[in-house]
mmCIF file of C-alpha atoms and ligand atoms in Angstrom:
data_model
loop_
_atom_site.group_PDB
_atom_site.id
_atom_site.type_symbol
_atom_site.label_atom_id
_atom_site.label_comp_id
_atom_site.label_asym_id
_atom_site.label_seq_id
_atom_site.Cartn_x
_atom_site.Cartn_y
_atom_site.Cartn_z
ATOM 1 C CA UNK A 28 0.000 0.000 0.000
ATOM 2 C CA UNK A 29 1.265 3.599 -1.132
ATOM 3 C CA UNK A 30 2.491 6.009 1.956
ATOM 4 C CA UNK A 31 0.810 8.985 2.545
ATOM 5 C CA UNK A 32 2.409 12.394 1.954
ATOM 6 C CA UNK A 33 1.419 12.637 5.913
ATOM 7 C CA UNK A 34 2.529 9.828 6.752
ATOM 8 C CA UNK A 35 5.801 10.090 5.171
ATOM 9 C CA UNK A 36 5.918 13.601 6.399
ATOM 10 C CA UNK A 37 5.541 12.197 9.599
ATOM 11 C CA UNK A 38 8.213 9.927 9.742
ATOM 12 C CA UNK A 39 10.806 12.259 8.395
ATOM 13 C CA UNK A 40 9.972 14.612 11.108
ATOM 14 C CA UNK A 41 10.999 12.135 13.231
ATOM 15 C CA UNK A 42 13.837 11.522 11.796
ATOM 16 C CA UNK A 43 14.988 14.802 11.686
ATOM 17 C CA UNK A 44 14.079 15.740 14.849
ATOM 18 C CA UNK A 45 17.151 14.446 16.781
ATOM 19 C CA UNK A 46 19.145 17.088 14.268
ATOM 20 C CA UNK A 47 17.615 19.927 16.534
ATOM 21 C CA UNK A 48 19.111 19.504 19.681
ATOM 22 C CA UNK A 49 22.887 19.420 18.321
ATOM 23 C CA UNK A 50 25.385 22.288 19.220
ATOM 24 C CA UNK A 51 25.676 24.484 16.922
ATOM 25 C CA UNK A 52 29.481 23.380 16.750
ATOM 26 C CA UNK A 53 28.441 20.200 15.408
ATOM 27 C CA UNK A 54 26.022 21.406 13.300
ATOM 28 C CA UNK A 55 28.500 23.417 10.935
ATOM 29 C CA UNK A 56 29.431 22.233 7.782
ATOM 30 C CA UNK A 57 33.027 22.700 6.453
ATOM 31 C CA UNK A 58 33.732 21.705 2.939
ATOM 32 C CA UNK A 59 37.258 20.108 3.494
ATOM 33 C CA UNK A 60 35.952 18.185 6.842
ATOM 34 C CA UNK A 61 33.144 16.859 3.773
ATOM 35 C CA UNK A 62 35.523 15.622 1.321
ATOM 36 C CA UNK A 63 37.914 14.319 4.128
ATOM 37 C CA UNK A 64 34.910 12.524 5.576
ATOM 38 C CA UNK A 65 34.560 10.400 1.593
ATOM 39 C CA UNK A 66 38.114 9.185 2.685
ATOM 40 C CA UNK A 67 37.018 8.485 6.226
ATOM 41 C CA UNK A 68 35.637 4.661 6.778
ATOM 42 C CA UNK A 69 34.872 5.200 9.763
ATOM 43 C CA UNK A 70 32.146 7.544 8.177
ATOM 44 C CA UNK A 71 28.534 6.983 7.328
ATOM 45 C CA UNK A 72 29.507 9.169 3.608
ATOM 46 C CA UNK A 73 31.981 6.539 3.173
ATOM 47 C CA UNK A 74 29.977 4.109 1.724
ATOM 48 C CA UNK A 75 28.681 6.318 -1.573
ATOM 49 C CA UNK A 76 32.362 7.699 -1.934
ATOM 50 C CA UNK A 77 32.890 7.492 -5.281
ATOM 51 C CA UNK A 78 28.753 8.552 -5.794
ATOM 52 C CA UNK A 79 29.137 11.845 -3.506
ATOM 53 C CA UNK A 80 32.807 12.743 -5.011
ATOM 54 C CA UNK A 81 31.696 12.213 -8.623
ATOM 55 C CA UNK A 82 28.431 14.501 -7.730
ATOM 56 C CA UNK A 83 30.625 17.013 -6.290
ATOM 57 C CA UNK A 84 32.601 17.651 -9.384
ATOM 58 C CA UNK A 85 29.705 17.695 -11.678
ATOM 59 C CA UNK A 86 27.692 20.330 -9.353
ATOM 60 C CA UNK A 87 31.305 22.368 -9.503
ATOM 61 C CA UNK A 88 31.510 21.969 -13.451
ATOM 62 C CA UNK A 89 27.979 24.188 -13.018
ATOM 63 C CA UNK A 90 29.988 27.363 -12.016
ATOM 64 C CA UNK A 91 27.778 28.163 -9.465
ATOM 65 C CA UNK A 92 28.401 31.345 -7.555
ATOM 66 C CA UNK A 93 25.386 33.833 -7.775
ATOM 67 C CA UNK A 94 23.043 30.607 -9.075
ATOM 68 C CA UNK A 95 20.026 30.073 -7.454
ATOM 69 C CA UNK A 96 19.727 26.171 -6.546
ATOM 70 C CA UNK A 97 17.073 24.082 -4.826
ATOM 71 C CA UNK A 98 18.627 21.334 -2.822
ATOM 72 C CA UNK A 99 15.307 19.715 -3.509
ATOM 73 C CA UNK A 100 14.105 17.195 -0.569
ATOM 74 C CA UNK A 101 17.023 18.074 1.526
ATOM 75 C CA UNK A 102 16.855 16.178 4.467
ATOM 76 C CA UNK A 103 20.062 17.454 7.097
ATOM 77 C CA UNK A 104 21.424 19.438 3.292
ATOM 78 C CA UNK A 105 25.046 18.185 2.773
ATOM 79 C CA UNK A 106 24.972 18.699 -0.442
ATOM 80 C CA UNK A 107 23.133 22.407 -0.523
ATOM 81 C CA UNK A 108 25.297 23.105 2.133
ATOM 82 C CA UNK A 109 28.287 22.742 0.081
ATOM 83 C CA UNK A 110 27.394 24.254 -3.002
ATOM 84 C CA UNK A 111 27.000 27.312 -0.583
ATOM 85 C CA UNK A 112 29.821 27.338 1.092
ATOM 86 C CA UNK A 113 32.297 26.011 -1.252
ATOM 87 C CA UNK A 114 30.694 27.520 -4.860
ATOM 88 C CA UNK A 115 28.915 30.347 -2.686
ATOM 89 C CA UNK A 116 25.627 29.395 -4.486
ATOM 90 C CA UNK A 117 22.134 30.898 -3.299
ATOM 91 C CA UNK A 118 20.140 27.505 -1.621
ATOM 92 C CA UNK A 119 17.053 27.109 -1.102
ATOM 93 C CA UNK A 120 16.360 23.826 1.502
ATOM 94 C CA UNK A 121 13.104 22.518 0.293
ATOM 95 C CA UNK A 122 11.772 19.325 2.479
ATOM 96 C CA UNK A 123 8.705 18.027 3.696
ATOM 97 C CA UNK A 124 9.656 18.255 6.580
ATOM 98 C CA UNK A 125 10.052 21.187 8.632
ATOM 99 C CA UNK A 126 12.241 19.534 11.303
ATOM 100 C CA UNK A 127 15.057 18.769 8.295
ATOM 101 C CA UNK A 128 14.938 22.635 7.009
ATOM 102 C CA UNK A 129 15.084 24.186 10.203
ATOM 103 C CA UNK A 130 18.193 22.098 10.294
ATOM 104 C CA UNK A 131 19.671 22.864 7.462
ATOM 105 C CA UNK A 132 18.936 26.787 8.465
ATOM 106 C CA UNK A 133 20.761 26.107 11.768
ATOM 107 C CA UNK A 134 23.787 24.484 9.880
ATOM 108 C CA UNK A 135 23.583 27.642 6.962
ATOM 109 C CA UNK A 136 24.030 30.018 10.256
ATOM 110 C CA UNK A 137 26.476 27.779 12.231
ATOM 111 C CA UNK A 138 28.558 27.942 8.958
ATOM 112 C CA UNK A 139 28.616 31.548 8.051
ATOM 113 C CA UNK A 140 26.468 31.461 5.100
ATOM 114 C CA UNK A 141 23.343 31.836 6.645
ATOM 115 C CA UNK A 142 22.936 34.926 4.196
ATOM 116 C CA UNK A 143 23.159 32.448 1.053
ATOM 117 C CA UNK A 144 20.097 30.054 2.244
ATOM 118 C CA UNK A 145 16.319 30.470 2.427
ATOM 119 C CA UNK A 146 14.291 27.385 3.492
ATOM 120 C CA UNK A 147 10.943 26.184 2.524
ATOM 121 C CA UNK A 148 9.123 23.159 4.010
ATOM 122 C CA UNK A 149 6.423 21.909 1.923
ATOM 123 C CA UNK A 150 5.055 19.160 -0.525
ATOM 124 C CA UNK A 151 7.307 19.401 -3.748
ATOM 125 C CA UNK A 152 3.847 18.450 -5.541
ATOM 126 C CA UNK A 153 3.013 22.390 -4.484
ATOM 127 C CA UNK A 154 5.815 24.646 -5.295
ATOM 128 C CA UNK A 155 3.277 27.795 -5.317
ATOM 129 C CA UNK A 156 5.682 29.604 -2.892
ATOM 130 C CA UNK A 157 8.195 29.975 -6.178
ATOM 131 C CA UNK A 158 6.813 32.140 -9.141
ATOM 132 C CA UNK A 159 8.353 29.663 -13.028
ATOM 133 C CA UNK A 160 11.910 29.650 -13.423
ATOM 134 C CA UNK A 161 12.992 30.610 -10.287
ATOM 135 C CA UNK A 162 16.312 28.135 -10.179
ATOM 136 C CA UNK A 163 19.245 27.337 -12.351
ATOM 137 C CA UNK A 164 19.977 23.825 -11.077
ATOM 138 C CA UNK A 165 17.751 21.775 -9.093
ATOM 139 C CA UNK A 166 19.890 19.403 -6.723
ATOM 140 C CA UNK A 167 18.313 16.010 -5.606
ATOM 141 C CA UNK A 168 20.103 13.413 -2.938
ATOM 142 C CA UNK A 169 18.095 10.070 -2.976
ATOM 143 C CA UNK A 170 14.903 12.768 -3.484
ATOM 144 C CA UNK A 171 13.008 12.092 -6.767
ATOM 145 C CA UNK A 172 12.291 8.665 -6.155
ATOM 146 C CA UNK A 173 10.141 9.644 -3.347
ATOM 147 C CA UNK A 174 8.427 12.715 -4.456
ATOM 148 C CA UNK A 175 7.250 11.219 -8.370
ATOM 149 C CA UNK A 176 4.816 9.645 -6.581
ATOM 150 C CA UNK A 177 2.705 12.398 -5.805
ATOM 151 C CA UNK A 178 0.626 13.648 -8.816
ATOM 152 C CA UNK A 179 2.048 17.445 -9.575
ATOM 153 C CA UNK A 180 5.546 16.879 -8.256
ATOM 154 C CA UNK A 181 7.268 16.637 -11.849
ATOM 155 C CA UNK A 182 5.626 19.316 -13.463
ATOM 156 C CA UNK A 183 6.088 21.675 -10.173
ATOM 157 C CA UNK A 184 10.007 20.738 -10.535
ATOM 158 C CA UNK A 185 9.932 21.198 -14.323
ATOM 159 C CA UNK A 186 8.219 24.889 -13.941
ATOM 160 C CA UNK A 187 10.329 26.122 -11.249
ATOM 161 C CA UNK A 188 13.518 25.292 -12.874
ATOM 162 C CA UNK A 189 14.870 27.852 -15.622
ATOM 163 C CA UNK A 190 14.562 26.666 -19.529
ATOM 164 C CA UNK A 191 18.341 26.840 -19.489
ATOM 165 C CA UNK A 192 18.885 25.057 -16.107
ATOM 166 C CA UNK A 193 20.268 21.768 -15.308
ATOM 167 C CA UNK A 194 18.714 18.987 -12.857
ATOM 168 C CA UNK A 195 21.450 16.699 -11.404
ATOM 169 C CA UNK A 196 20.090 13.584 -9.093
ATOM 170 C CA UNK A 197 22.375 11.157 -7.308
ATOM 171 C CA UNK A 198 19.914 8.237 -6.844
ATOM 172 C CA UNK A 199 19.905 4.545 -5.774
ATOM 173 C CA UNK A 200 19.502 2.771 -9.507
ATOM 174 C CA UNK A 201 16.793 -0.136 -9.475
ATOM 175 C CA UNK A 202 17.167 -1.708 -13.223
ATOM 176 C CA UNK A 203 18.566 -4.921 -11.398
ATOM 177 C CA UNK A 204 15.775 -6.914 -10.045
ATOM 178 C CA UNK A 205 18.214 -8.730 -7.694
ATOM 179 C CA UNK A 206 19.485 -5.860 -6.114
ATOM 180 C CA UNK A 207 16.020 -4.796 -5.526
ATOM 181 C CA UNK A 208 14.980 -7.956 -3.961
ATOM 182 C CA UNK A 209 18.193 -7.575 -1.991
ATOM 183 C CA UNK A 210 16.980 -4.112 -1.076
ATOM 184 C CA UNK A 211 13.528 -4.824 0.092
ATOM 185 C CA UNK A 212 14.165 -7.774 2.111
ATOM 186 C CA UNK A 213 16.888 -5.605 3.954
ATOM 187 C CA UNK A 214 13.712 -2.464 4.504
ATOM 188 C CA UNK A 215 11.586 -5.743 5.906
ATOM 189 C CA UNK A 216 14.210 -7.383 7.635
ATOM 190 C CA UNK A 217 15.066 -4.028 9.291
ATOM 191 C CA UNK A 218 11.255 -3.710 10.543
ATOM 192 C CA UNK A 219 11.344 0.168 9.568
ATOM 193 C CA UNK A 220 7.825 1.022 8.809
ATOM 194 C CA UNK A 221 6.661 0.280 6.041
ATOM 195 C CA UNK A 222 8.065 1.632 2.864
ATOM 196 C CA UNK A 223 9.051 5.032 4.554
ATOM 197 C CA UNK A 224 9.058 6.484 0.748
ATOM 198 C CA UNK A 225 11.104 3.628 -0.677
ATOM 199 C CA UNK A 226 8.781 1.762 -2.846
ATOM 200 C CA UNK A 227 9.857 3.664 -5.847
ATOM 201 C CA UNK A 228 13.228 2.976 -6.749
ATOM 202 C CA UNK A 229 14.537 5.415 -9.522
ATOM 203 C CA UNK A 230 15.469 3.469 -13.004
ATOM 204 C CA UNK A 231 15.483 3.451 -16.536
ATOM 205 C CA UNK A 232 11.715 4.420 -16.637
ATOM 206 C CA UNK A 233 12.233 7.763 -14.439
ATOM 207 C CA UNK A 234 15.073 8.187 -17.085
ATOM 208 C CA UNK A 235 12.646 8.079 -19.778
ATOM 209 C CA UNK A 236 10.802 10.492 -18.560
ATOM 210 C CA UNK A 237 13.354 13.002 -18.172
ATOM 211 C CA UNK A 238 14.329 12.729 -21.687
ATOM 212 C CA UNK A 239 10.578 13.699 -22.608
ATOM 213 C CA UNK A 240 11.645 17.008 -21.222
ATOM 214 C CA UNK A 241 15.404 17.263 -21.409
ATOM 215 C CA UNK A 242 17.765 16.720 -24.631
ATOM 216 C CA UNK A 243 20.726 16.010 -22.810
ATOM 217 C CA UNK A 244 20.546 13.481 -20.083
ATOM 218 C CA UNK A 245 24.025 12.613 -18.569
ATOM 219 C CA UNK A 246 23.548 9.258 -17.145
ATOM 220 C CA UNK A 247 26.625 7.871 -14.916
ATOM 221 C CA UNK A 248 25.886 4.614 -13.702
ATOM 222 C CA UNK A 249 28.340 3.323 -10.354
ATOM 223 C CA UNK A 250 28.976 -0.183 -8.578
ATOM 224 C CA UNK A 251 27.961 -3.574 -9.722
ATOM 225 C CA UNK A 252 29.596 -6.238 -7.585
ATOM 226 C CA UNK A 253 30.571 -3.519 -5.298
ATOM 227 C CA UNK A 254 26.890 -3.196 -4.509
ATOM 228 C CA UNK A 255 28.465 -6.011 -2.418
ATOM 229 C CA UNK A 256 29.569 -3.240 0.069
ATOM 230 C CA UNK A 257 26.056 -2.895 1.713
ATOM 231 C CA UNK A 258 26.408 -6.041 4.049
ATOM 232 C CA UNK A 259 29.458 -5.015 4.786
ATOM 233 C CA UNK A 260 28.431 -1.649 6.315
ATOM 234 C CA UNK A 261 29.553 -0.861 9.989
ATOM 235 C CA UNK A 262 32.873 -2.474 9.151
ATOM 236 C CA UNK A 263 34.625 -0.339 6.268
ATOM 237 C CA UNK A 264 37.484 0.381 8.928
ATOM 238 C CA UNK A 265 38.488 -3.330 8.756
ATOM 239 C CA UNK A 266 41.354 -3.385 6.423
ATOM 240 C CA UNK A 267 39.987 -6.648 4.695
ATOM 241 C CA UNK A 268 36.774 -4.974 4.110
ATOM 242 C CA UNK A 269 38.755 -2.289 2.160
ATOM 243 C CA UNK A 270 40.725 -5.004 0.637
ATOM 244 C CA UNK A 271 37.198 -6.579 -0.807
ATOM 245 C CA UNK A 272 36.106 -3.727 -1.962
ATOM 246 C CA UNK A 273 39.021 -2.494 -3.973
ATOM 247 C CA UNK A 274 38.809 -5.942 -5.343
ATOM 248 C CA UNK A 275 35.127 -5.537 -6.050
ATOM 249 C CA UNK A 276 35.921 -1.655 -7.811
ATOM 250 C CA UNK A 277 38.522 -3.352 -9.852
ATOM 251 C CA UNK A 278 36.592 -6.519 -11.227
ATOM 252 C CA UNK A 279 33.682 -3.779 -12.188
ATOM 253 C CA UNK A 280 36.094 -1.502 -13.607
ATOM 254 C CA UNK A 281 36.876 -4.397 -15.791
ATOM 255 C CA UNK A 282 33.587 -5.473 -16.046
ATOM 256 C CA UNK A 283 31.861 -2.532 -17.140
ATOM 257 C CA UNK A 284 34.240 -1.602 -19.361
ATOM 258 C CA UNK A 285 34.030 -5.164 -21.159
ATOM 259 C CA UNK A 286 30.398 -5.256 -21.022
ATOM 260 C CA UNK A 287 28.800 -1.696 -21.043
ATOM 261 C CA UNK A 288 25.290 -2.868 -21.149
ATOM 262 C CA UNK A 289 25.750 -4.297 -17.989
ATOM 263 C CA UNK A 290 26.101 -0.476 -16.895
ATOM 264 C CA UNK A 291 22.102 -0.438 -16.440
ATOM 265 C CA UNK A 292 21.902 -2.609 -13.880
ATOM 266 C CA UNK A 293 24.951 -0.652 -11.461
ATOM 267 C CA UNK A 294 23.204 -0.208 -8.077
ATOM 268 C CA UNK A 295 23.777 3.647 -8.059
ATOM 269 C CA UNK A 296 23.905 6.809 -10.389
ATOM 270 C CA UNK A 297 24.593 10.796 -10.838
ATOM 271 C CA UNK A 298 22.402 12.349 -13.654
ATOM 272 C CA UNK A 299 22.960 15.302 -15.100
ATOM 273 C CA UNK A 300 20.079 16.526 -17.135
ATOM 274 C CA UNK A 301 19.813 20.379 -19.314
ATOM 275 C CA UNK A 302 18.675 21.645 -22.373
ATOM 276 C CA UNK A 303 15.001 21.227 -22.041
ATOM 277 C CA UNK A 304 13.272 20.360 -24.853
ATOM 278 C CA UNK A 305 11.206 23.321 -26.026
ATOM 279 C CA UNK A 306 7.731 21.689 -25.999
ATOM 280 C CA UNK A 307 7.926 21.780 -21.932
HETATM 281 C C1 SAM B 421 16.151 9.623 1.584
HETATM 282 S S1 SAM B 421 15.861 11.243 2.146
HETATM 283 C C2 SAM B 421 17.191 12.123 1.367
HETATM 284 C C3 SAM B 421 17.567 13.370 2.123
HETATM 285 C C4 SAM B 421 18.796 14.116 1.621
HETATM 286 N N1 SAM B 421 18.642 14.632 0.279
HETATM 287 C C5 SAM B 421 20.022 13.253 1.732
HETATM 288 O O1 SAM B 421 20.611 12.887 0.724
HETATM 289 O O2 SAM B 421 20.392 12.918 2.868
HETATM 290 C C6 SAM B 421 14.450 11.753 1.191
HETATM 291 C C7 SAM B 421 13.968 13.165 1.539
HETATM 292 O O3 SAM B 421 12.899 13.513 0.658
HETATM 293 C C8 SAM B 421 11.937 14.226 1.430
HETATM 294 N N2 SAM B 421 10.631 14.117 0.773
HETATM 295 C C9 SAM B 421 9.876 13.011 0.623
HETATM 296 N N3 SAM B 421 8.726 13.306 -0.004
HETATM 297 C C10 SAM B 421 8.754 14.632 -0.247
HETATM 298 C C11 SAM B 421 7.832 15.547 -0.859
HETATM 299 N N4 SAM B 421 6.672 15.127 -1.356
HETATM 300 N N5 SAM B 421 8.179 16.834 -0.935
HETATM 301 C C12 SAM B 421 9.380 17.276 -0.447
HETATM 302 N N6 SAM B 421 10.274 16.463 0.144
HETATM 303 C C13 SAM B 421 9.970 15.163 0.245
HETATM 304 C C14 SAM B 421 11.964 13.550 2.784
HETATM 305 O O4 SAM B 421 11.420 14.348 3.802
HETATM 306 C C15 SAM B 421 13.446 13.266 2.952
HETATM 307 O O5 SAM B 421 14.121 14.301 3.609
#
């Protein structure tokens, strides 16, 4: 059975919740401390290294000092945060809910860019609070997947992003049906409630529809067998883990490069996605 947008709201404000009672030491957000943490295994970003790092460099190939960008279902706002304080882009925190953009409004002041961010929590089905065009990029973390459920959502994200903009996701990739099996047996195993947003898993589908309204679509598929690294999370500082998974990297590098097709069914991509196509 399909979530509610209340009930998901719900649950992230629990989530978030915990976020509001950190010092505001702990809540800043340095750029170098972010890219040291991809290196760090002891680190929950650890895991979608290669994911975050590649996303990083194709937000900075955006230029984006000045731009206007929605970090579009933000959650705690790594990502907006950086592209403020490391490109000195204008962010706007959209989320659900409120709990995760007061957050990321307490880490914009704790960092010193507090003058860079607005907020806005609310269903990305409704973006009324933003007259068209309003953004050059729209930035999504693990977002899209859960708001294409709700009728309105892609048109809303289609109107308030500039003809000339881009739209970059990093997203979980669900072409490969064992993976996804993998995945939802891990959500039931886990006894989180059910679904919490996760029944849509972005794939080649959600890419179709972005190239009804984009001409270029950037797709960058990541990991096959080093999707392997999710039962081994919680241990990354073991130096055999590391050992596996440079194995794993290497035999995909291999792999992938042997056997592109096989590229559809990585567990994890970045998409980069401008030039809209003038009918929308
Ligand atoms: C998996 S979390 C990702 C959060 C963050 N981008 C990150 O990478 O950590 C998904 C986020 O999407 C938000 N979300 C879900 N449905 C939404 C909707 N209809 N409108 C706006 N945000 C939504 C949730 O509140 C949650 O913060």
């Amino acid at each position: 059975m399909a979530l509610t947008v209340a009930e998901e709201k719900a649950y992230y404000e629990r989530q978030y919740a915990r976020f509001l009672q950190v010092s505001p030491d702990d809540l800043r957000f340095c750029p170098t401390a972010f890219l040291r943490d991809l290196d760090n295994p002891r680190k929950e970003v650890y895991e979608r290294r290669a994911l975050y790092a590649a996303t990083l460099a194709a937000l900075a190939r955006l230029d984006l000092s000045g731009k206007h960008v929605l970090d579009y279902g933000c959650g705690t706002g790594d990502f907006g945060l950086w592209m403020a304080t490391a490109e000195s882009a204008n962010v706007t925190f959209l989320d659900l809910s409120a709990n995760a953009v007061a957050v990321c409004l307490l880490r914009a002041e704790a960092s010193g860019v507090a003058h860079l961010c607005a907020g806005e929590a609310r269903d990305a089905a409704n973006l009324s609070c933003f007259p068209d065009a309003s953004f050059d990029v729209v930035y999504g973390c693990a977002s899209l997947h859960h708001t294409l459920k709700y009728p309105g959502a892609w048109r809303e994200l289609l109107r308030v992003l500039k003809p000339d903009g881009a739209l970059v996701l990093t997203e979980t990739y669900g072409n490969n049906r064992l993976l996804n099996v993998l995945r939802r047996w891990n959500w039931r195993r886990s006894n989180l409630p059910q679904e919490q947003g996760e029944d849509v898993i972005f794939d080649d589908t959600h890419l179709a529809v972005l190239r009804q309204s984009f001409t270029t679509v950037q797709v960058r598929p990541m990991h096959l067998l080093a999707m392997a690294k999710r039962p081994l999370r919680g241990r990354y500082d073991a130096r055999w883990v590391r050992a596996v998974l440079s194995v794993l990297d290497a035999a995909d590098r291999a792999l992938l490069w042997l056997f592109p097709r096989l590229k559809r069914y990585c567990g994890e991509v970045l998409v980069v996605a401008s030039a809209r196509t003038p009918s929308v």
